[in-house]
PDB file of C-alpha atoms in Angstrom:
ATOM      1  CA  GLU I  62     -40.864  43.827  68.729  1.00  0.00           C
ATOM      2  CA  ALA I  63     -41.480  45.405  65.147  1.00  0.00           C
ATOM      3  CA  GLU I  64     -43.629  47.676  65.043  1.00  0.00           C
ATOM      4  CA  VAL I  65     -45.983  50.284  62.970  1.00  0.00           C
ATOM      5  CA  ALA I  66     -43.665  53.303  62.875  1.00  0.00           C
ATOM      6  CA  GLN I  67     -45.661  57.072  62.546  1.00  0.00           C
ATOM      7  CA  SER I  68     -44.945  60.233  63.184  1.00  0.00           C
ATOM      8  CA  PRO I  69     -45.394  63.142  64.240  1.00  0.00           C
ATOM      9  CA  ARG I  70     -47.468  62.099  66.801  1.00  0.00           C
ATOM     10  CA  TYR I  71     -49.134  65.122  67.118  1.00  0.00           C
ATOM     11  CA  LYS I  72     -49.747  68.373  64.765  1.00  0.00           C
ATOM     12  CA  ILE I  73     -51.347  71.780  65.159  1.00  0.00           C
ATOM     13  CA  THR I  74     -52.418  73.638  62.108  1.00  0.00           C
ATOM     14  CA  GLU I  75     -54.935  76.004  60.740  1.00  0.00           C
ATOM     15  CA  LYS I  76     -56.813  75.308  58.062  1.00  0.00           C
ATOM     16  CA  SER I  77     -56.172  75.321  55.165  1.00  0.00           C
ATOM     17  CA  GLN I  78     -52.930  74.947  55.167  1.00  0.00           C
ATOM     18  CA  ALA I  79     -51.348  71.059  54.472  1.00  0.00           C
ATOM     19  CA  VAL I  80     -50.264  69.019  56.612  1.00  0.00           C
ATOM     20  CA  ALA I  81     -48.365  66.048  56.038  1.00  0.00           C
ATOM     21  CA  PHE I  82     -48.942  62.051  57.649  1.00  0.00           C
ATOM     22  CA  TRP I  83     -45.977  59.230  56.878  1.00  0.00           C
ATOM     23  CA  CYS I  84     -46.148  55.498  58.378  1.00  0.00           C
ATOM     24  CA  ASP I  85     -43.538  52.950  57.892  1.00  0.00           C
ATOM     25  CA  PRO I  86     -45.358  49.176  58.763  1.00  0.00           C
ATOM     26  CA  ILE I  87     -43.691  46.180  59.913  1.00  0.00           C
ATOM     27  CA  SER I  88     -41.385  45.050  57.800  1.00  0.00           C
ATOM     28  CA  GLY I  89     -42.298  42.388  56.073  1.00  0.00           C
ATOM     29  CA  HIS I  90     -45.841  43.783  56.157  1.00  0.00           C
ATOM     30  CA  ALA I  91     -47.582  43.947  52.497  1.00  0.00           C
ATOM     31  CA  THR I  92     -49.817  45.003  53.265  1.00  0.00           C
ATOM     32  CA  LEU I  93     -51.205  48.724  54.268  1.00  0.00           C
ATOM     33  CA  TYR I  94     -53.769  51.138  56.451  1.00  0.00           C
ATOM     34  CA  TRP I  95     -55.037  54.416  56.371  1.00  0.00           C
ATOM     35  CA  TYR I  96     -57.547  54.929  59.012  1.00  0.00           C
ATOM     36  CA  ARG I  97     -59.133  58.220  60.505  1.00  0.00           C
ATOM     37  CA  GLN I  98     -60.560  57.667  63.917  1.00  0.00           C
ATOM     38  CA  ILE I  99     -63.030  60.097  65.810  1.00  0.00           C
ATOM     39  CA  LEU I 100     -63.552  60.907  68.684  1.00  0.00           C
ATOM     40  CA  GLY I 101     -65.842  58.608  70.468  1.00  0.00           C
ATOM     41  CA  GLN I 102     -65.691  56.452  67.349  1.00  0.00           C
ATOM     42  CA  GLY I 103     -64.217  53.579  65.499  1.00  0.00           C
ATOM     43  CA  PRO I 104     -61.160  53.387  63.154  1.00  0.00           C
ATOM     44  CA  GLU I 105     -62.387  54.642  59.608  1.00  0.00           C
ATOM     45  CA  LEU I 106     -60.407  53.164  57.122  1.00  0.00           C
ATOM     46  CA  LEU I 107     -59.206  55.903  54.712  1.00  0.00           C
ATOM     47  CA  VAL I 108     -57.468  53.877  51.991  1.00  0.00           C
ATOM     48  CA  GLN I 109     -55.212  50.758  51.768  1.00  0.00           C
ATOM     49  CA  PHE I 110     -52.690  49.201  49.691  1.00  0.00           C
ATOM     50  CA  GLN I 111     -51.351  46.014  48.607  1.00  0.00           C
ATOM     51  CA  ASP I 112     -47.758  46.448  48.714  1.00  0.00           C
ATOM     52  CA  GLU I 113     -47.198  50.267  45.962  1.00  0.00           C
ATOM     53  CA  SER I 114     -51.244  49.115  44.484  1.00  0.00           C
ATOM     54  CA  VAL I 115     -53.915  50.971  45.942  1.00  0.00           C
ATOM     55  CA  VAL I 116     -57.247  48.595  47.121  1.00  0.00           C
ATOM     56  CA  ASP I 117     -59.455  50.823  48.504  1.00  0.00           C
ATOM     57  CA  ASP I 118     -59.635  54.197  48.181  1.00  0.00           C
ATOM     58  CA  SER I 119     -63.720  54.434  48.845  1.00  0.00           C
ATOM     59  CA  GLN I 120     -63.664  56.699  51.762  1.00  0.00           C
ATOM     60  CA  LEU I 121     -61.217  58.177  51.405  1.00  0.00           C
ATOM     61  CA  PRO I 122     -61.706  63.216  50.379  1.00  0.00           C
ATOM     62  CA  LYS I 123     -59.728  62.978  46.827  1.00  0.00           C
ATOM     63  CA  ASP I 124     -60.452  66.206  46.302  1.00  0.00           C
ATOM     64  CA  ARG I 125     -58.278  67.344  49.630  1.00  0.00           C
ATOM     65  CA  PHE I 126     -56.890  64.279  50.598  1.00  0.00           C
ATOM     66  CA  SER I 127     -53.884  62.206  48.874  1.00  0.00           C
ATOM     67  CA  ALA I 128     -52.278  58.851  50.240  1.00  0.00           C
ATOM     68  CA  GLU I 129     -48.929  57.156  48.448  1.00  0.00           C
ATOM     69  CA  ARG I 130     -46.484  53.844  48.520  1.00  0.00           C
ATOM     70  CA  LEU I 131     -44.609  54.437  46.063  1.00  0.00           C
ATOM     71  CA  LYS I 132     -41.463  51.627  46.319  1.00  0.00           C
ATOM     72  CA  GLY I 133     -44.173  49.725  48.426  1.00  0.00           C
ATOM     73  CA  VAL I 134     -42.548  50.062  51.770  1.00  0.00           C
ATOM     74  CA  ASP I 135     -43.394  53.501  53.588  1.00  0.00           C
ATOM     75  CA  SER I 136     -46.777  55.249  53.104  1.00  0.00           C
ATOM     76  CA  THR I 137     -47.496  59.749  52.816  1.00  0.00           C
ATOM     77  CA  LEU I 138     -51.295  60.608  53.630  1.00  0.00           C
ATOM     78  CA  LYS I 139     -51.228  64.353  52.717  1.00  0.00           C
ATOM     79  CA  ILE I 140     -54.292  66.788  53.240  1.00  0.00           C
ATOM     80  CA  GLN I 141     -54.704  69.549  51.493  1.00  0.00           C
ATOM     81  CA  PRO I 142     -56.096  72.079  52.555  1.00  0.00           C
ATOM     82  CA  ALA I 143     -57.619  70.858  56.149  1.00  0.00           C
ATOM     83  CA  GLU I 144     -61.145  71.790  57.580  1.00  0.00           C
ATOM     84  CA  LEU I 145     -61.719  71.471  61.271  1.00  0.00           C
ATOM     85  CA  GLY I 146     -63.792  68.908  60.714  1.00  0.00           C
ATOM     86  CA  ASP I 147     -60.506  66.912  60.341  1.00  0.00           C
ATOM     87  CA  SER I 148     -58.860  66.932  62.960  1.00  0.00           C
ATOM     88  CA  ALA I 149     -59.388  63.789  64.633  1.00  0.00           C
ATOM     89  CA  MET I 150     -56.092  60.670  64.672  1.00  0.00           C
ATOM     90  CA  TYR I 151     -54.839  59.460  62.348  1.00  0.00           C
ATOM     91  CA  LEU I 152     -53.455  55.793  62.672  1.00  0.00           C
ATOM     92  CA  CYS I 153     -51.703  53.183  60.393  1.00  0.00           C
ATOM     93  CA  ALA I 154     -51.733  49.563  60.490  1.00  0.00           C
ATOM     94  CA  SER I 155     -50.343  46.920  59.032  1.00  0.00           C
ATOM     95  CA  SER I 156     -50.717  43.090  57.881  1.00  0.00           C
ATOM     96  CA  THR I 157     -49.173  40.746  56.339  1.00  0.00           C
ATOM     97  CA  GLY I 158     -51.285  40.293  53.563  1.00  0.00           C
ATOM     98  CA  THR I 159     -51.084  36.791  53.277  1.00  0.00           C
ATOM     99  CA  SER I 160     -55.492  37.824  53.311  1.00  0.00           C
ATOM    100  CA  PHE I 161     -57.924  41.364  54.053  1.00  0.00           C
ATOM    101  CA  HIS I 162     -60.430  39.698  55.378  1.00  0.00           C
ATOM    102  CA  THR I 163     -58.529  37.381  58.468  1.00  0.00           C
ATOM    103  CA  ASP I 164     -55.301  38.977  59.123  1.00  0.00           C
ATOM    104  CA  THR I 165     -54.281  40.209  62.256  1.00  0.00           C
ATOM    105  CA  GLN I 166     -54.066  44.076  61.475  1.00  0.00           C
ATOM    106  CA  TYR I 167     -50.770  45.742  63.813  1.00  0.00           C
ATOM    107  CA  PHE I 168     -51.558  49.725  64.477  1.00  0.00           C
ATOM    108  CA  GLY I 169     -48.706  52.483  64.612  1.00  0.00           C
ATOM    109  CA  PRO I 170     -49.539  55.454  68.197  1.00  0.00           C
ATOM    110  CA  GLY I 171     -50.971  56.768  65.402  1.00  0.00           C
ATOM    111  CA  THR I 172     -50.933  60.887  64.581  1.00  0.00           C
ATOM    112  CA  ARG I 173     -52.913  63.341  66.743  1.00  0.00           C
ATOM    113  CA  LEU I 174     -54.166  66.216  64.480  1.00  0.00           C
ATOM    114  CA  THR I 175     -55.851  69.193  65.613  1.00  0.00           C
ATOM    115  CA  VAL I 176     -57.367  71.926  63.087  1.00  0.00           C
ATOM    116  CA  LEU I 177     -57.368  75.671  64.334  1.00  0.00           C
TER     117      LEU I 177
ATOM    118  CA  GLN V  76     -77.973  49.228  59.862  1.00  0.00           C
ATOM    119  CA  LYS V  77     -74.587  48.889  61.287  1.00  0.00           C
ATOM    120  CA  GLU V  78     -72.425  46.232  60.162  1.00  0.00           C
ATOM    121  CA  VAL V  79     -70.463  46.093  63.402  1.00  0.00           C
ATOM    122  CA  GLU V  80     -72.982  47.603  66.207  1.00  0.00           C
ATOM    123  CA  GLN V  81     -71.653  47.601  70.453  1.00  0.00           C
ATOM    124  CA  ASN V  82     -73.002  48.834  73.324  1.00  0.00           C
ATOM    125  CA  SER V  83     -71.606  52.769  73.718  1.00  0.00           C
ATOM    126  CA  GLY V  84     -71.305  51.890  77.377  1.00  0.00           C
ATOM    127  CA  PRO V  85     -70.105  53.370  79.526  1.00  0.00           C
ATOM    128  CA  LEU V  86     -70.198  49.440  81.174  1.00  0.00           C
ATOM    129  CA  SER V  87     -68.715  50.047  84.563  1.00  0.00           C
ATOM    130  CA  VAL V  88     -68.133  46.433  86.736  1.00  0.00           C
ATOM    131  CA  PRO V  89     -66.851  46.481  90.298  1.00  0.00           C
ATOM    132  CA  GLU V  90     -62.626  45.132  90.449  1.00  0.00           C
ATOM    133  CA  GLY V  91     -62.874  41.500  90.282  1.00  0.00           C
ATOM    134  CA  ALA V  92     -65.117  40.825  88.870  1.00  0.00           C
ATOM    135  CA  ILE V  93     -66.714  39.404  85.637  1.00  0.00           C
ATOM    136  CA  ALA V  94     -66.330  42.174  82.569  1.00  0.00           C
ATOM    137  CA  SER V  95     -68.951  40.474  79.616  1.00  0.00           C
ATOM    138  CA  LEU V  96     -68.451  42.712  75.887  1.00  0.00           C
ATOM    139  CA  ASN V  97     -71.418  42.065  72.864  1.00  0.00           C
ATOM    140  CA  CYS V  98     -70.521  42.918  69.528  1.00  0.00           C
ATOM    141  CA  THR V  99     -73.154  41.915  66.463  1.00  0.00           C
ATOM    142  CA  TYR V 100     -72.201  41.519  63.486  1.00  0.00           C
ATOM    143  CA  SER V 101     -74.454  41.102  59.842  1.00  0.00           C
ATOM    144  CA  ASP V 102     -72.502  39.355  57.273  1.00  0.00           C
ATOM    145  CA  ARG V 103     -73.041  35.879  58.174  1.00  0.00           C
ATOM    146  CA  VAL V 104     -70.905  35.038  56.080  1.00  0.00           C
ATOM    147  CA  SER V 105     -68.454  36.327  58.309  1.00  0.00           C
ATOM    148  CA  GLN V 106     -65.241  34.785  58.687  1.00  0.00           C
ATOM    149  CA  SER V 107     -62.559  36.096  61.398  1.00  0.00           C
ATOM    150  CA  PHE V 108     -62.914  38.231  64.882  1.00  0.00           C
ATOM    151  CA  PHE V 109     -60.775  40.072  66.621  1.00  0.00           C
ATOM    152  CA  TRP V 110     -61.003  41.849  69.544  1.00  0.00           C
ATOM    153  CA  TYR V 111     -59.073  45.554  70.761  1.00  0.00           C
ATOM    154  CA  ARG V 112     -58.137  47.471  73.559  1.00  0.00           C
ATOM    155  CA  GLN V 113     -57.417  51.060  73.138  1.00  0.00           C
ATOM    156  CA  TYR V 114     -56.569  53.171  76.590  1.00  0.00           C
ATOM    157  CA  SER V 115     -57.672  56.565  76.368  1.00  0.00           C
ATOM    158  CA  GLY V 116     -55.419  58.518  73.605  1.00  0.00           C
ATOM    159  CA  LYS V 117     -53.657  55.356  72.428  1.00  0.00           C
ATOM    160  CA  SER V 118     -54.252  53.585  69.297  1.00  0.00           C
ATOM    161  CA  PRO V 119     -55.456  50.193  69.583  1.00  0.00           C
ATOM    162  CA  GLU V 120     -54.004  46.939  70.258  1.00  0.00           C
ATOM    163  CA  LEU V 121     -55.198  43.809  69.584  1.00  0.00           C
ATOM    164  CA  ILE V 122     -56.280  41.302  72.413  1.00  0.00           C
ATOM    165  CA  MET V 123     -57.441  38.333  70.825  1.00  0.00           C
ATOM    166  CA  SER V 124     -58.995  37.052  67.524  1.00  0.00           C
ATOM    167  CA  ILE V 125     -61.508  33.930  66.371  1.00  0.00           C
ATOM    168  CA  TYR V 126     -62.559  32.348  64.149  1.00  0.00           C
ATOM    169  CA  SER V 127     -64.064  28.759  64.831  1.00  0.00           C
ATOM    170  CA  ASN V 128     -66.869  28.463  67.125  1.00  0.00           C
ATOM    171  CA  GLY V 129     -66.978  28.803  70.517  1.00  0.00           C
ATOM    172  CA  ASP V 130     -64.890  29.662  73.301  1.00  0.00           C
ATOM    173  CA  LYS V 131     -60.951  30.622  73.035  1.00  0.00           C
ATOM    174  CA  GLU V 132     -59.470  31.935  75.946  1.00  0.00           C
ATOM    175  CA  ASP V 133     -55.869  33.669  76.564  1.00  0.00           C
ATOM    176  CA  GLY V 134     -54.885  34.467  80.270  1.00  0.00           C
ATOM    177  CA  ARG V 135     -57.572  36.393  82.152  1.00  0.00           C
ATOM    178  CA  PHE V 136     -59.631  36.883  78.327  1.00  0.00           C
ATOM    179  CA  THR V 137     -62.237  34.133  76.812  1.00  0.00           C
ATOM    180  CA  ALA V 138     -63.908  35.070  73.162  1.00  0.00           C
ATOM    181  CA  GLN V 139     -66.898  33.281  71.972  1.00  0.00           C
ATOM    182  CA  LEU V 140     -68.382  33.198  68.667  1.00  0.00           C
ATOM    183  CA  ASN V 141     -71.726  32.049  67.824  1.00  0.00           C
ATOM    184  CA  LYS V 142     -71.681  32.657  64.229  1.00  0.00           C
ATOM    185  CA  ALA V 143     -75.154  31.419  64.035  1.00  0.00           C
ATOM    186  CA  SER V 144     -76.812  34.173  66.009  1.00  0.00           C
ATOM    187  CA  GLN V 145     -74.123  36.435  64.968  1.00  0.00           C
ATOM    188  CA  TYR V 146     -72.140  37.272  68.131  1.00  0.00           C
ATOM    189  CA  VAL V 147     -68.862  37.532  69.466  1.00  0.00           C
ATOM    190  CA  SER V 148     -68.126  38.473  73.033  1.00  0.00           C
ATOM    191  CA  LEU V 149     -64.876  38.769  75.140  1.00  0.00           C
ATOM    192  CA  LEU V 150     -65.203  38.144  78.835  1.00  0.00           C
ATOM    193  CA  ILE V 151     -62.715  39.313  81.376  1.00  0.00           C
ATOM    194  CA  ARG V 152     -62.362  37.349  84.575  1.00  0.00           C
ATOM    195  CA  ASP V 153     -60.516  39.432  87.765  1.00  0.00           C
ATOM    196  CA  SER V 154     -60.936  42.399  86.254  1.00  0.00           C
ATOM    197  CA  GLN V 155     -58.471  45.037  87.162  1.00  0.00           C
ATOM    198  CA  PRO V 156     -58.333  48.606  87.236  1.00  0.00           C
ATOM    199  CA  SER V 157     -56.474  48.635  83.913  1.00  0.00           C
ATOM    200  CA  ASP V 158     -58.351  47.171  82.142  1.00  0.00           C
ATOM    201  CA  SER V 159     -60.181  50.013  82.359  1.00  0.00           C
ATOM    202  CA  ALA V 160     -60.857  50.708  77.887  1.00  0.00           C
ATOM    203  CA  THR V 161     -62.695  51.358  74.754  1.00  0.00           C
ATOM    204  CA  TYR V 162     -62.200  47.945  73.778  1.00  0.00           C
ATOM    205  CA  LEU V 163     -62.935  47.695  70.188  1.00  0.00           C
ATOM    206  CA  CYS V 164     -64.887  45.308  67.647  1.00  0.00           C
ATOM    207  CA  ALA V 165     -63.763  43.596  64.181  1.00  0.00           C
ATOM    208  CA  VAL V 166     -64.837  42.164  62.131  1.00  0.00           C
ATOM    209  CA  GLY V 167     -63.967  40.466  58.598  1.00  0.00           C
ATOM    210  CA  TYR V 168     -66.298  40.723  55.470  1.00  0.00           C
ATOM    211  CA  SER V 169     -65.727  38.415  53.228  1.00  0.00           C
ATOM    212  CA  SER V 170     -68.250  40.637  50.868  1.00  0.00           C
ATOM    213  CA  ALA V 171     -66.221  42.725  51.058  1.00  0.00           C
ATOM    214  CA  SER V 172     -62.464  41.698  51.047  1.00  0.00           C
ATOM    215  CA  LYS V 173     -62.215  44.277  55.111  1.00  0.00           C
ATOM    216  CA  ILE V 174     -61.948  44.409  58.164  1.00  0.00           C
ATOM    217  CA  ILE V 175     -65.251  46.769  59.352  1.00  0.00           C
ATOM    218  CA  PHE V 176     -64.372  48.273  63.438  1.00  0.00           C
ATOM    219  CA  GLY V 177     -67.854  48.732  65.858  1.00  0.00           C
ATOM    220  CA  SER V 178     -66.831  52.126  67.101  1.00  0.00           C
ATOM    221  CA  GLY V 179     -66.016  50.743  70.460  1.00  0.00           C
ATOM    222  CA  THR V 180     -67.355  49.649  74.706  1.00  0.00           C
ATOM    223  CA  ARG V 181     -66.140  51.697  77.429  1.00  0.00           C
ATOM    224  CA  LEU V 182     -65.135  50.018  80.350  1.00  0.00           C
ATOM    225  CA  SER V 183     -64.653  50.986  83.476  1.00  0.00           C
ATOM    226  CA  ILE V 184     -63.369  49.282  86.343  1.00  0.00           C
ATOM    227  CA  ARG V 185     -64.174  50.461  89.244  1.00  0.00           C
ATOM    228  CA  PRO V 186     -62.192  49.878  92.846  1.00  0.00           C
TER     229      PRO V 186
END
């Protein structure tokens, strides 16, 4: 069964350091999402790609976060510099891209980030 | 007003009973509704999706949608300890062309 891959699974860093997360969506899925989930809350969309184009990055803190999906397949999310408040689960999801508000999203295992 | 609202719980249900999880949403023209289960420390996994008014059954799970009342629910029959998890409601907003998640309801099945 096809799955969304993410790495690393866990990351511990000190504040002011740079961190990067990688995501490989299900093959053939045009839409890729990065979410941040703080403990006790639901996933919050950070950025959404359709192929290599950004569709929505309205909630991405652009002063420190960046995301790219250069070839429209895998994607990287970067934080520089990391802050204590960035500690969270970072989830990647993908969908077919037929319709943004009706497509089922499939999640990867997530990256648990701890900033010390 | 939050766009997707869920009672945070915890909801405690005895093993073998029916667990009822509720979700309300604010956009009357929403078209798609999803229930995800999330175990502690894991990522969300899709349980059910529903697009039309009424009930949709899949094994022990039944999703119920009432668009007039802007209400969607998930019933879990014959609850098992393995059903203990957080259940996330997600709603597709055509106005924003995106799916928005609620904050989840924590369900605990007691033996």
